[in-house]
XYZ file of C-alpha atoms in Angstrom:
705
model
C 36.403 -72.960 19.509
C 32.618 -72.265 18.910
C 31.743 -72.924 22.557
C 32.236 -69.727 24.665
C 32.096 -67.441 21.760
C 29.586 -64.072 22.146
C 27.519 -65.336 19.364
C 24.094 -63.113 19.129
C 21.229 -64.943 19.969
C 19.756 -67.235 17.285
C 16.194 -66.205 18.240
C 16.898 -62.644 18.539
C 15.508 -61.653 14.870
C 12.081 -63.424 15.653
C 11.921 -61.756 18.976
C 12.616 -58.290 17.754
C 10.237 -58.773 14.673
C 7.352 -60.115 16.754
C 7.614 -63.699 14.939
C 8.325 -65.472 18.261
C 5.043 -66.972 19.378
C 4.312 -66.990 23.101
C 1.495 -69.005 24.902
C -1.196 -66.687 24.564
C -0.316 -65.573 20.927
C -0.955 -68.752 19.351
C -3.882 -68.226 16.696
C -6.165 -69.535 14.139
C -3.062 -70.781 12.061
C -2.273 -72.970 14.897
C -5.515 -73.812 16.623
C -8.543 -72.085 15.303
C -10.348 -69.073 16.837
C -10.000 -69.436 20.508
C -12.481 -68.355 23.295
C -11.401 -66.220 26.414
C -11.464 -66.732 30.134
C -11.297 -64.364 32.777
C -10.642 -65.262 36.554
C -12.951 -63.887 39.205
C -11.033 -63.793 42.571
C -12.123 -64.027 45.931
C -12.347 -60.622 47.920
C -11.844 -62.135 51.187
C -8.594 -63.497 52.848
C -10.408 -66.560 54.637
C -13.917 -67.838 54.800
C -16.351 -69.916 52.940
C -18.486 -69.093 49.685
C -22.015 -69.002 50.770
C -23.744 -68.450 47.642
C -22.824 -67.672 43.925
C -25.177 -65.950 41.553
C -23.977 -66.286 37.934
C -27.345 -65.463 36.327
C -26.472 -61.909 35.063
C -22.855 -63.007 34.026
C -24.486 -66.081 31.908
C -26.669 -63.535 30.180
C -23.978 -61.002 29.483
C -23.109 -60.592 25.667
C -20.739 -63.506 24.123
C -20.446 -65.649 27.364
C -20.246 -69.337 27.110
C -19.861 -70.595 30.426
C -19.340 -69.509 33.816
C -17.538 -72.181 35.777
C -17.567 -72.199 39.955
C -17.106 -75.069 42.294
C -20.500 -76.070 41.912
C -19.981 -77.175 37.838
C -16.116 -77.543 37.762
C -15.058 -81.252 37.157
C -13.544 -83.311 39.773
C -9.843 -82.969 40.188
C -6.961 -84.746 41.690
C -5.180 -83.710 44.785
C -1.573 -82.797 45.469
C 0.581 -86.093 46.053
C 3.431 -84.942 48.529
C 5.192 -88.266 47.888
C 6.109 -86.798 44.584
C 9.377 -85.251 45.142
C 8.878 -82.402 42.764
C 6.272 -79.981 43.996
C 6.055 -78.706 40.553
C 4.961 -82.128 39.351
C 1.782 -82.223 41.851
C -1.820 -81.550 41.215
C -2.726 -77.739 41.325
C -6.657 -77.881 41.588
C -8.707 -74.781 40.980
C -12.220 -74.225 41.823
C -12.466 -77.396 43.674
C -14.377 -76.241 46.952
C -16.132 -73.431 48.849
C -13.311 -72.763 51.222
C -11.379 -69.426 50.609
C -7.645 -69.862 51.428
C -6.198 -66.581 50.307
C -7.282 -63.360 49.041
C -7.756 -63.428 45.098
C -7.944 -67.097 45.068
C -10.075 -67.807 41.904
C -13.807 -68.539 42.672
C -15.105 -68.501 39.153
C -13.992 -68.429 35.374
C -16.131 -66.582 32.912
C -15.436 -67.868 29.310
C -16.593 -65.708 26.348
C -16.155 -64.715 22.820
C -13.682 -62.110 23.450
C -11.347 -61.067 26.168
C -13.498 -57.722 26.660
C -16.838 -59.551 27.192
C -15.218 -62.209 29.658
C -13.609 -59.119 31.624
C -17.050 -57.352 31.490
C -19.029 -60.482 32.571
C -16.734 -61.343 35.475
C -17.786 -58.144 37.137
C -21.255 -59.296 37.075
C -20.678 -62.488 39.060
C -22.257 -62.069 42.468
C -20.239 -63.986 45.509
C -21.444 -63.705 49.043
C -18.950 -65.189 51.901
C -18.899 -66.111 55.540
C -15.841 -64.540 56.958
C -13.332 -66.160 59.127
C -10.477 -64.261 61.392
C -7.229 -64.533 59.170
C -3.629 -64.640 59.838
C -1.973 -61.912 57.903
C 0.465 -60.169 60.275
C 3.751 -61.808 60.071
C 5.212 -59.911 63.167
C 2.188 -60.748 65.419
C 2.477 -64.399 64.909
C 6.234 -64.846 64.623
C 6.428 -66.511 67.874
C 4.362 -69.260 66.629
C 7.071 -70.410 64.302
C 7.631 -74.126 64.020
C 10.277 -76.502 62.374
C 9.500 -77.750 58.916
C 9.553 -81.050 57.643
C 13.132 -82.021 57.739
C 14.644 -82.408 54.090
C 17.544 -84.897 54.455
C 20.841 -84.112 52.930
C 22.239 -81.055 51.651
C 18.786 -79.451 52.346
C 18.584 -80.292 56.310
C 16.281 -77.940 58.157
C 18.939 -77.525 61.028
C 22.752 -78.595 61.012
C 25.162 -78.220 64.071
C 28.797 -78.508 63.870
C 30.724 -78.292 67.166
C 29.575 -76.272 70.221
C 28.189 -72.844 68.913
C 26.941 -71.610 72.068
C 30.026 -71.897 73.889
C 32.244 -70.614 71.153
C 29.739 -67.533 70.561
C 29.502 -66.787 74.595
C 33.867 -66.753 74.766
C 34.408 -64.974 71.651
C 36.567 -61.844 71.913
C 34.005 -60.132 69.508
C 30.377 -60.692 69.213
C 27.586 -59.320 66.948
C 24.296 -60.459 67.605
C 21.814 -58.875 64.574
C 18.520 -59.533 63.111
C 17.609 -58.584 59.606
C 14.389 -58.431 57.850
C 13.370 -59.147 54.437
C 9.961 -58.484 52.763
C 7.601 -60.372 50.235
C 9.053 -60.299 46.912
C 7.518 -61.240 43.502
C 9.051 -62.621 40.251
C 7.023 -60.478 37.985
C 8.348 -61.671 34.597
C 7.426 -59.390 31.590
C 5.233 -62.276 30.122
C 1.972 -62.842 32.559
C 1.345 -66.136 33.353
C -1.039 -67.243 30.503
C -2.206 -70.651 28.716
C -4.014 -71.678 25.693
C -5.718 -75.085 25.835
C -6.633 -76.774 22.940
C -8.994 -80.186 22.814
C -8.355 -82.659 19.894
C -11.375 -83.026 17.595
C -12.248 -86.289 19.483
C -11.955 -84.438 22.812
C -9.775 -87.129 24.536
C -6.677 -85.236 24.408
C -5.218 -81.781 24.967
C -2.511 -79.548 23.666
C -1.298 -77.106 26.125
C 0.233 -73.872 25.212
C 1.711 -72.367 28.265
C 4.481 -70.123 29.611
C 6.148 -72.811 31.802
C 10.090 -73.215 32.778
C 9.661 -77.209 33.373
C 7.665 -79.073 30.366
C 7.574 -82.464 31.921
C 6.467 -81.291 35.417
C 3.823 -79.292 33.821
C 2.632 -82.200 31.840
C 2.505 -84.395 34.849
C 0.841 -81.702 37.036
C -2.003 -81.077 34.500
C -2.663 -84.687 33.911
C -2.790 -85.216 37.727
C -4.897 -82.275 38.252
C -7.379 -83.463 35.537
C -7.257 -87.303 36.271
C -6.332 -88.290 32.798
C -3.391 -90.202 31.272
C -0.225 -87.729 31.012
C 0.156 -89.323 27.480
C -2.868 -87.396 26.399
C -1.554 -83.980 27.356
C 0.760 -82.479 24.917
C 2.748 -79.184 26.319
C 4.152 -76.970 24.149
C 6.258 -73.786 25.117
C 8.975 -72.599 22.395
C 9.076 -69.089 24.141
C 8.775 -68.201 27.488
C 9.012 -64.378 28.308
C 10.750 -64.739 31.794
C 10.124 -66.781 34.632
C 12.546 -66.268 37.597
C 10.988 -69.228 39.537
C 7.676 -68.024 39.069
C 6.708 -70.534 36.107
C 8.554 -73.497 37.714
C 5.298 -74.775 38.686
C 1.992 -74.022 36.598
C -0.869 -72.005 38.407
C -4.599 -71.900 37.911
C -4.905 -70.084 34.554
C -3.504 -73.469 33.210
C -5.930 -75.682 35.172
C -8.918 -73.340 34.570
C -7.995 -73.130 30.716
C -8.142 -76.940 30.390
C -11.014 -77.622 32.317
C -13.166 -75.177 30.197
C -11.684 -76.288 26.930
C -12.456 -79.910 27.744
C -16.040 -79.144 28.896
C -16.691 -76.488 25.680
C -14.549 -78.470 23.295
C -12.954 -75.411 21.905
C -9.870 -73.839 22.726
C -9.546 -71.663 25.492
C -7.210 -68.899 26.517
C -6.511 -67.640 29.901
C -4.119 -65.029 31.316
C -3.445 -63.271 34.490
C -3.547 -59.588 34.487
C -0.586 -57.904 36.299
C -2.710 -57.325 39.403
C -4.013 -60.912 39.521
C -0.503 -62.164 39.555
C 0.210 -60.602 42.776
C -2.402 -63.129 44.323
C -2.535 -66.095 41.933
C 1.449 -66.842 41.981
C 3.308 -67.263 45.190
C 6.139 -65.022 46.134
C 9.231 -65.055 48.163
C 8.312 -65.162 51.725
C 8.996 -62.543 54.258
C 11.766 -63.310 56.561
C 13.505 -62.685 60.036
C 17.078 -63.623 59.783
C 18.993 -63.974 62.997
C 22.724 -63.785 62.347
C 25.583 -64.342 65.251
C 29.220 -63.914 64.652
C 31.790 -64.890 67.269
C 35.414 -63.907 66.097
C 38.878 -63.248 67.828
C 40.406 -59.767 67.248
C 42.080 -61.199 64.480
C 39.064 -61.128 62.372
C 39.021 -65.344 62.556
C 35.496 -66.467 63.100
C 35.244 -69.237 65.897
C 31.199 -69.097 65.640
C 28.678 -68.675 63.136
C 24.989 -68.889 63.302
C 22.136 -68.113 60.803
C 18.528 -69.028 61.656
C 15.359 -67.856 59.757
C 11.954 -67.631 60.069
C 9.803 -67.168 57.270
C 5.966 -67.071 56.342
C 4.198 -70.426 55.084
C 0.946 -71.148 53.733
C -1.049 -73.576 56.101
C -2.292 -75.947 52.929
C 1.201 -76.027 51.152
C 4.344 -75.777 53.071
C 7.185 -74.032 51.308
C 10.723 -73.380 53.030
C 13.318 -71.161 51.446
C 16.563 -72.570 52.136
C 17.857 -68.958 53.029
C 20.363 -70.522 56.173
C 22.189 -73.062 53.515
C 24.106 -70.131 52.138
C 26.208 -69.872 55.307
C 27.043 -73.653 55.292
C 29.820 -73.546 52.685
C 30.989 -69.700 52.616
C 32.995 -69.191 55.533
C 35.437 -70.893 57.926
C 34.361 -71.467 61.456
C 34.803 -74.354 63.841
C 31.315 -73.882 65.574
C 28.455 -73.504 63.439
C 24.406 -73.505 63.524
C 21.782 -72.942 60.674
C 18.088 -73.198 61.401
C 14.927 -72.803 59.352
C 11.517 -72.278 60.990
C 8.115 -71.222 59.477
C 4.960 -69.164 60.441
C 1.461 -70.109 59.121
C -0.126 -67.191 57.492
C -3.351 -67.141 55.367
C -1.680 -65.838 52.339
C -0.948 -67.823 48.913
C 1.939 -70.112 49.262
C 5.602 -69.313 48.936
C 7.606 -70.146 45.845
C 10.912 -69.811 44.203
C 12.088 -66.500 43.388
C 15.223 -65.817 41.549
C 18.018 -67.217 43.811
C 15.942 -68.744 46.217
C 17.470 -69.040 49.711
C 20.969 -67.485 48.581
C 19.711 -64.105 47.347
C 18.125 -63.138 50.887
C 20.459 -65.159 52.960
C 23.348 -63.369 51.394
C 21.674 -60.051 52.203
C 21.551 -60.735 55.519
C 25.165 -62.742 56.024
C 27.277 -60.365 53.925
C 25.642 -57.232 55.458
C 26.560 -59.049 58.993
C 30.122 -59.480 57.971
C 30.522 -55.884 56.852
C 29.541 -54.995 60.500
C 32.053 -57.359 61.768
C 34.763 -55.732 59.525
C 33.686 -52.086 60.806
C 33.812 -53.407 64.315
C 37.193 -54.680 63.922
C 38.403 -51.981 61.859
C 39.477 -54.147 59.420
C 38.941 -53.955 55.650
C 35.874 -56.087 54.604
C 37.996 -57.800 51.799
C 40.460 -59.017 54.070
C 38.049 -60.271 56.752
C 36.666 -62.396 54.491
C 39.924 -63.817 53.159
C 41.043 -64.724 56.653
C 37.902 -66.797 56.853
C 38.513 -68.509 53.630
C 37.903 -72.532 54.171
C 40.198 -74.824 52.954
C 37.313 -77.527 52.691
C 33.645 -77.216 52.724
C 33.260 -76.588 56.418
C 30.015 -78.615 57.194
C 30.413 -81.272 54.845
C 34.369 -81.722 55.110
C 34.928 -82.535 51.478
C 37.076 -80.571 49.311
C 35.804 -77.989 47.076
C 35.676 -78.546 43.245
C 36.806 -75.381 41.915
C 36.973 -72.707 44.374
C 38.164 -69.079 43.161
C 36.337 -66.671 45.687
C 39.386 -65.132 46.680
C 40.627 -64.323 43.309
C 37.234 -62.952 42.267
C 37.474 -60.589 45.257
C 41.087 -59.522 44.479
C 40.468 -59.077 40.760
C 37.087 -57.205 41.611
C 39.053 -54.702 44.042
C 41.697 -54.263 41.349
C 39.115 -53.388 38.663
C 37.016 -51.282 40.858
C 39.570 -49.229 42.717
C 38.854 -50.388 46.074
C 41.705 -48.892 47.487
C 40.062 -45.529 47.046
C 37.006 -46.556 49.528
C 36.842 -44.251 52.456
C 37.661 -46.289 55.664
C 35.428 -44.043 58.027
C 32.142 -43.880 56.843
C 30.276 -40.517 55.783
C 33.695 -38.967 55.106
C 33.587 -38.627 51.350
C 31.476 -36.305 49.774
C 30.752 -35.147 45.884
C 28.992 -31.990 46.532
C 25.565 -32.410 48.062
C 26.270 -36.259 47.625
C 27.870 -38.514 50.337
C 29.575 -41.189 48.575
C 30.205 -44.853 49.785
C 31.968 -48.118 48.360
C 30.365 -51.536 49.437
C 31.250 -55.133 48.360
C 30.055 -58.635 49.353
C 30.998 -62.231 48.460
C 28.638 -64.587 46.426
C 28.108 -68.509 46.501
C 25.488 -70.517 44.989
C 25.127 -74.027 44.945
C 25.590 -75.909 41.672
C 22.692 -78.222 40.829
C 22.537 -81.393 38.154
C 19.280 -82.885 37.295
C 18.469 -86.018 35.059
C 18.493 -84.692 31.270
C 18.178 -86.319 28.105
C 18.818 -84.716 24.478
C 18.469 -86.027 21.017
C 20.697 -85.162 18.064
C 20.006 -86.041 14.442
C 21.486 -85.503 11.320
C 19.759 -85.853 7.803
C 21.330 -86.459 4.296
C 21.019 -82.509 4.027
C 23.547 -82.150 6.612
C 21.468 -79.983 9.117
C 21.948 -81.341 12.610
C 18.692 -81.165 14.770
C 18.735 -81.084 18.268
C 15.554 -81.864 20.442
C 14.727 -81.610 24.234
C 12.091 -80.309 26.246
C 14.230 -77.817 27.882
C 12.954 -74.426 27.588
C 14.176 -70.930 26.582
C 12.936 -68.628 29.089
C 14.922 -65.523 27.756
C 18.502 -66.879 28.794
C 19.620 -67.968 25.337
C 19.274 -71.868 25.077
C 18.734 -71.937 21.292
C 21.749 -70.179 21.083
C 23.999 -72.234 23.621
C 22.836 -75.503 22.415
C 23.556 -74.514 18.977
C 27.017 -73.763 19.685
C 27.476 -77.045 21.691
C 26.301 -79.024 18.926
C 28.329 -77.362 16.326
C 31.421 -77.275 18.511
C 30.943 -81.158 19.007
C 29.918 -82.133 15.273
C 32.364 -79.613 14.044
C 30.055 -78.014 11.679
C 28.843 -74.317 11.219
C 26.425 -72.833 13.783
C 23.961 -72.006 10.904
C 23.653 -75.780 10.063
C 22.382 -76.625 13.443
C 18.693 -76.343 14.204
C 17.444 -76.508 17.879
C 14.053 -77.704 18.568
C 12.713 -77.119 22.313
C 9.930 -77.275 24.921
C 7.711 -79.917 23.441
C 6.406 -82.720 25.801
C 7.205 -85.344 23.023
C 11.011 -84.325 23.026
C 13.630 -86.221 25.414
C 13.075 -85.064 28.764
C 15.193 -82.351 30.682
C 14.762 -80.659 34.061
C 13.982 -77.421 32.210
C 15.327 -73.869 33.187
C 15.544 -72.891 36.630
C 18.035 -73.206 39.622
C 20.788 -72.013 36.895
C 20.882 -75.710 35.921
C 19.489 -75.588 32.601
C 22.135 -74.415 30.332
C 24.757 -76.922 32.102
C 22.405 -79.907 32.094
C 21.314 -79.758 28.542
C 24.605 -78.906 27.137
C 26.295 -81.863 28.900
C 23.444 -84.039 27.918
C 23.844 -82.679 24.268
C 27.587 -83.283 24.261
C 27.264 -86.964 24.963
C 24.557 -87.197 22.368
C 26.869 -85.487 19.870
C 29.702 -87.973 20.812
C 27.217 -91.000 20.199
C 26.123 -89.645 16.982
C 29.806 -89.050 15.823
C 30.806 -92.565 16.773
C 27.436 -93.884 14.647
C 28.896 -91.921 11.817
C 32.349 -93.316 11.940
C 30.870 -96.792 11.962
C 28.832 -95.532 8.972
C 32.129 -94.829 6.930
C 31.207 -91.270 7.254
C 28.196 -91.262 5.129
C 24.490 -90.445 5.999
C 21.971 -93.105 5.220
C 19.043 -91.523 3.657
C 16.810 -92.038 6.752
C 19.481 -90.065 8.678
C 21.267 -90.894 11.877
C 20.157 -89.916 15.472
C 21.605 -90.423 19.005
C 20.601 -89.683 22.544
C 23.035 -88.337 25.498
C 21.729 -88.412 28.965
C 23.265 -87.475 32.344
C 22.023 -88.405 35.709
C 20.772 -86.684 38.531
C 23.327 -85.047 41.143
C 22.043 -87.922 43.769
C 23.636 -90.471 41.264
C 26.511 -88.651 40.444
C 29.692 -89.137 42.729
C 31.241 -85.654 41.972
C 28.393 -84.154 44.047
C 28.943 -86.546 46.796
C 32.805 -86.161 46.842
C 32.847 -82.563 46.282
C 31.450 -79.366 47.390
C 30.542 -77.834 44.016
C 29.330 -73.982 43.806
C 29.584 -70.951 41.590
C 31.179 -67.831 43.320
C 31.601 -64.042 42.697
C 32.479 -60.623 44.363
C 30.267 -57.532 44.056
C 31.231 -54.146 44.368
C 29.147 -51.000 44.106
C 29.382 -47.317 44.599
C 26.227 -45.274 45.957
C 25.563 -41.629 46.305
C 23.182 -40.747 49.070
C 22.010 -37.117 49.067
C 23.009 -35.363 52.405
C 19.810 -33.561 52.903
C 16.868 -35.809 51.392
C 18.307 -39.265 52.103
C 17.878 -40.264 48.256
C 20.006 -43.062 47.237
C 21.568 -43.222 43.507
C 23.789 -46.108 42.522
C 26.416 -44.780 40.702
C 28.359 -47.727 39.303
C 28.881 -51.758 40.079
C 30.789 -54.210 39.108
C 30.800 -58.198 39.558
C 33.681 -60.706 39.316
C 32.494 -64.454 38.966
C 33.590 -67.854 38.736
C 31.200 -69.874 36.928
C 33.120 -72.734 35.378
C 33.310 -72.788 31.677
C 31.515 -70.028 30.172
C 29.423 -71.473 27.170
C 28.499 -67.908 25.436
C 30.216 -64.916 26.817
C 27.266 -62.168 25.709
C 24.309 -64.347 27.301
C 26.415 -65.013 30.226
C 27.051 -61.396 30.795
C 23.256 -60.600 30.077
C 22.330 -63.196 32.766
C 24.810 -61.698 35.385
C 23.959 -57.777 35.132
C 20.212 -58.768 35.228
C 20.822 -60.589 38.406
C 22.919 -57.734 39.909
C 20.361 -55.182 38.622
C 17.772 -57.713 40.715
C 19.995 -57.376 43.927
C 19.540 -53.342 43.541
C 15.921 -54.019 43.523
C 16.162 -56.136 46.721
C 18.496 -53.659 48.736
C 16.436 -50.366 47.817
C 13.201 -50.908 45.896
C 11.112 -54.301 46.224
C 8.439 -54.605 49.089
C 4.939 -56.093 48.669
C 3.003 -54.718 51.630
C 0.287 -56.755 53.095
C -3.303 -55.209 54.412
C -3.241 -57.092 57.891
C -6.889 -56.752 57.889
C -7.833 -58.561 54.540
C -4.609 -60.355 53.365
C -4.614 -58.446 50.332
C -1.244 -56.918 48.661
C -2.161 -53.232 48.614
C 0.539 -52.499 46.137
C -0.316 -55.019 43.417
C 0.854 -53.531 40.294
C 4.223 -52.283 38.974
C 3.091 -48.653 39.801
C 3.620 -49.504 43.604
C 5.708 -52.507 43.708
C 8.941 -50.548 42.646
C 11.576 -52.550 40.595
C 14.747 -50.792 39.196
C 14.426 -49.083 35.971
C 16.841 -47.521 33.560
C 17.311 -44.355 35.502
C 18.407 -46.463 38.601
C 21.072 -48.559 36.784
C 24.021 -46.642 35.408
C 27.472 -48.080 34.832
C 27.356 -51.671 35.597
C 29.694 -54.582 34.350
C 30.158 -58.218 34.819
C 33.355 -60.297 34.441
C 33.821 -63.842 34.363
C 37.122 -65.808 35.315
C 36.658 -68.274 32.628
C 37.996 -71.900 33.297
C 36.458 -74.880 33.410
C 35.352 -76.851 36.590
C 36.052 -80.689 35.525
C 34.894 -81.979 38.796
C 31.301 -80.543 38.007
C 30.671 -82.150 34.535
C 32.357 -82.938 31.435
C 32.118 -79.588 30.088
C 33.294 -77.917 33.110
C 30.037 -75.207 32.927
C 28.345 -74.198 35.961
C 25.181 -71.957 36.078
C 25.061 -68.106 35.822
C 21.485 -67.350 35.967
C 21.448 -66.573 39.571
C 24.795 -65.962 40.896
C 24.572 -62.491 39.761
C 21.643 -61.767 42.421
C 23.643 -63.516 45.112
C 25.302 -60.803 47.382
C 24.652 -57.959 45.035
C 21.980 -56.517 47.327
C 24.524 -56.683 50.349
C 27.201 -54.927 48.352
C 24.794 -52.024 47.860
C 23.446 -52.022 51.155
C 27.045 -51.737 52.656
C 27.781 -49.156 50.186
C 24.925 -47.090 51.901
C 26.480 -47.587 55.180
C 29.846 -46.365 54.256
C 28.438 -43.381 52.471
C 26.240 -42.470 55.525
C 27.415 -44.097 58.688
C 23.710 -45.511 59.097
C 23.194 -49.210 58.968
C 19.681 -50.411 57.978
C 18.597 -53.935 58.595
C 14.995 -53.693 57.456
C 15.187 -54.182 53.478
C 14.502 -52.363 51.468
C 16.551 -49.470 52.579
C 14.071 -46.378 51.749
C 15.371 -42.718 52.334
C 12.961 -42.716 55.641
C 14.911 -45.456 57.306
C 18.097 -43.361 56.942
C 16.383 -39.905 58.049
C 14.623 -41.207 61.232
C 18.383 -42.532 62.456
């Protein structure tokens, strides 16, 4: 059995030797000598451009063009009827209005990057200022109900009579948690190389994107040209974490400049620009109310969320949906609300919805356990539902209790101090914390092609991307397994718009979608080979496999399909300074059939590390006078580094979920980030007796208590 084996990444040697070519690195052998573009961003948060003086910049050495709203070509506008926000038009330099700080007001194109950057400082822009809305707390009371998304992502849900049940509950908690703005910040910046054809009527776009087909449609819609004339290429993507599900201004600006100059043009964002040109996880206030009997059984649960949104492009992170299938309670309420601020749009950041939602809900469950003087695992087990508590359908394959019990055994949970601030290791207060994890499993329409030539090499083709998660390796394993050939007899070709269309990488669905479609393609190819008497004709044989989207798959109507996990953390807190140090961490997960044990574990511990960052480090701070992020680099926007992450491990309870799909495989990319932050937060409380509800937990918040 090849599927599931911890095979090394087949693209590993290319990456460590520098031979893997990313979007910004394509060079003369591919496209010829490119020009370089540099984005000039607005220095106000709201207002209008009254004048732009490009004279000095245009006279600077090497400058070929300065593009502004005055000479940019006409562009399409976003079509909200398109169900995919990632496929809609993304115009840039389309008018004089400034919507947020850093928004592009010009693009300087020159012979070298250094020339373009130097000339960008010579562009003179004058503005009229308008009073912007940048302070979430100041406008929190102006929240409104977003557009209602029907089905599993309803804006609000109500089951039973929450108010009456909560009022009459024996034990009640009414809690408020806040989470800050957070950014994906992948290692590879957002970058694009746009190459016009010799005739000038087609464009090849080398871009760092998670979804090739959506990028193609978005670019075509923005430029107003036939999508068949756009060719998107993205063989290697250096991380995305949601930020590359849709394309951004660097891609549109590179494409427009390349068409006008009839030469290849490269544009990349600097690290600082990424804080204003790419969307972020919205800041949120989460109101959690739990009503329970003294036996710990919930009788009422409510999860209400208010978050920021951009006035032009509404975005609702589905933060309260995490509560809808997690715990049993006969009376339930979830609600989402938005507050308009003049900041860039919110966008998906790793585990959108579940990550911030579980940070609050699982902290609240720990608070309830403390109020009841009950073990946190026992409390959760007592509230384990037999069926989906809101949809009233059976679960497909729920092993959450098993994850908690196995994790408790492996972690040594029995040694946890029941009273906070009672366990010491010299100067350090030591605490244990745990949290449950849940994430909905998604499925999107996906097609994969496989062909075999006379040489016996199987070639897999799909526009699916590899964002560092191991797609090349996993698809090679699936093809080798289904065709009964060695892995080294399989060649996987990805991320070209001419290949069969997938849903790309995102939402933890990429590996499952593409693997199941590939399995069907391999089965169809084997049938063709059988009919051919086992002989491969000179022209070879090929077949395609396809899976439907979840709306067209009855399993998603008949079952509640999720991945699950349990997180455990031990922290030390300096008794004098409040310094917090993670000492060890464990996650136990139920993700269906594991396709590659090594890449899956890598994904899980990466997600767990992100959870540590959410709990202790990450916070983007807005200057409420200008709408600028003041800590817009990786020196000020803190993320975990090696010294912050000591012993960490992830264990998977392997076992297929046959109701999810034929292979029984579900996503692992984001479940590691679901609940891990709460486990750390709960450990900090167990160590200190101080409960911090405004994330991240920093030493000042511990000391002022």
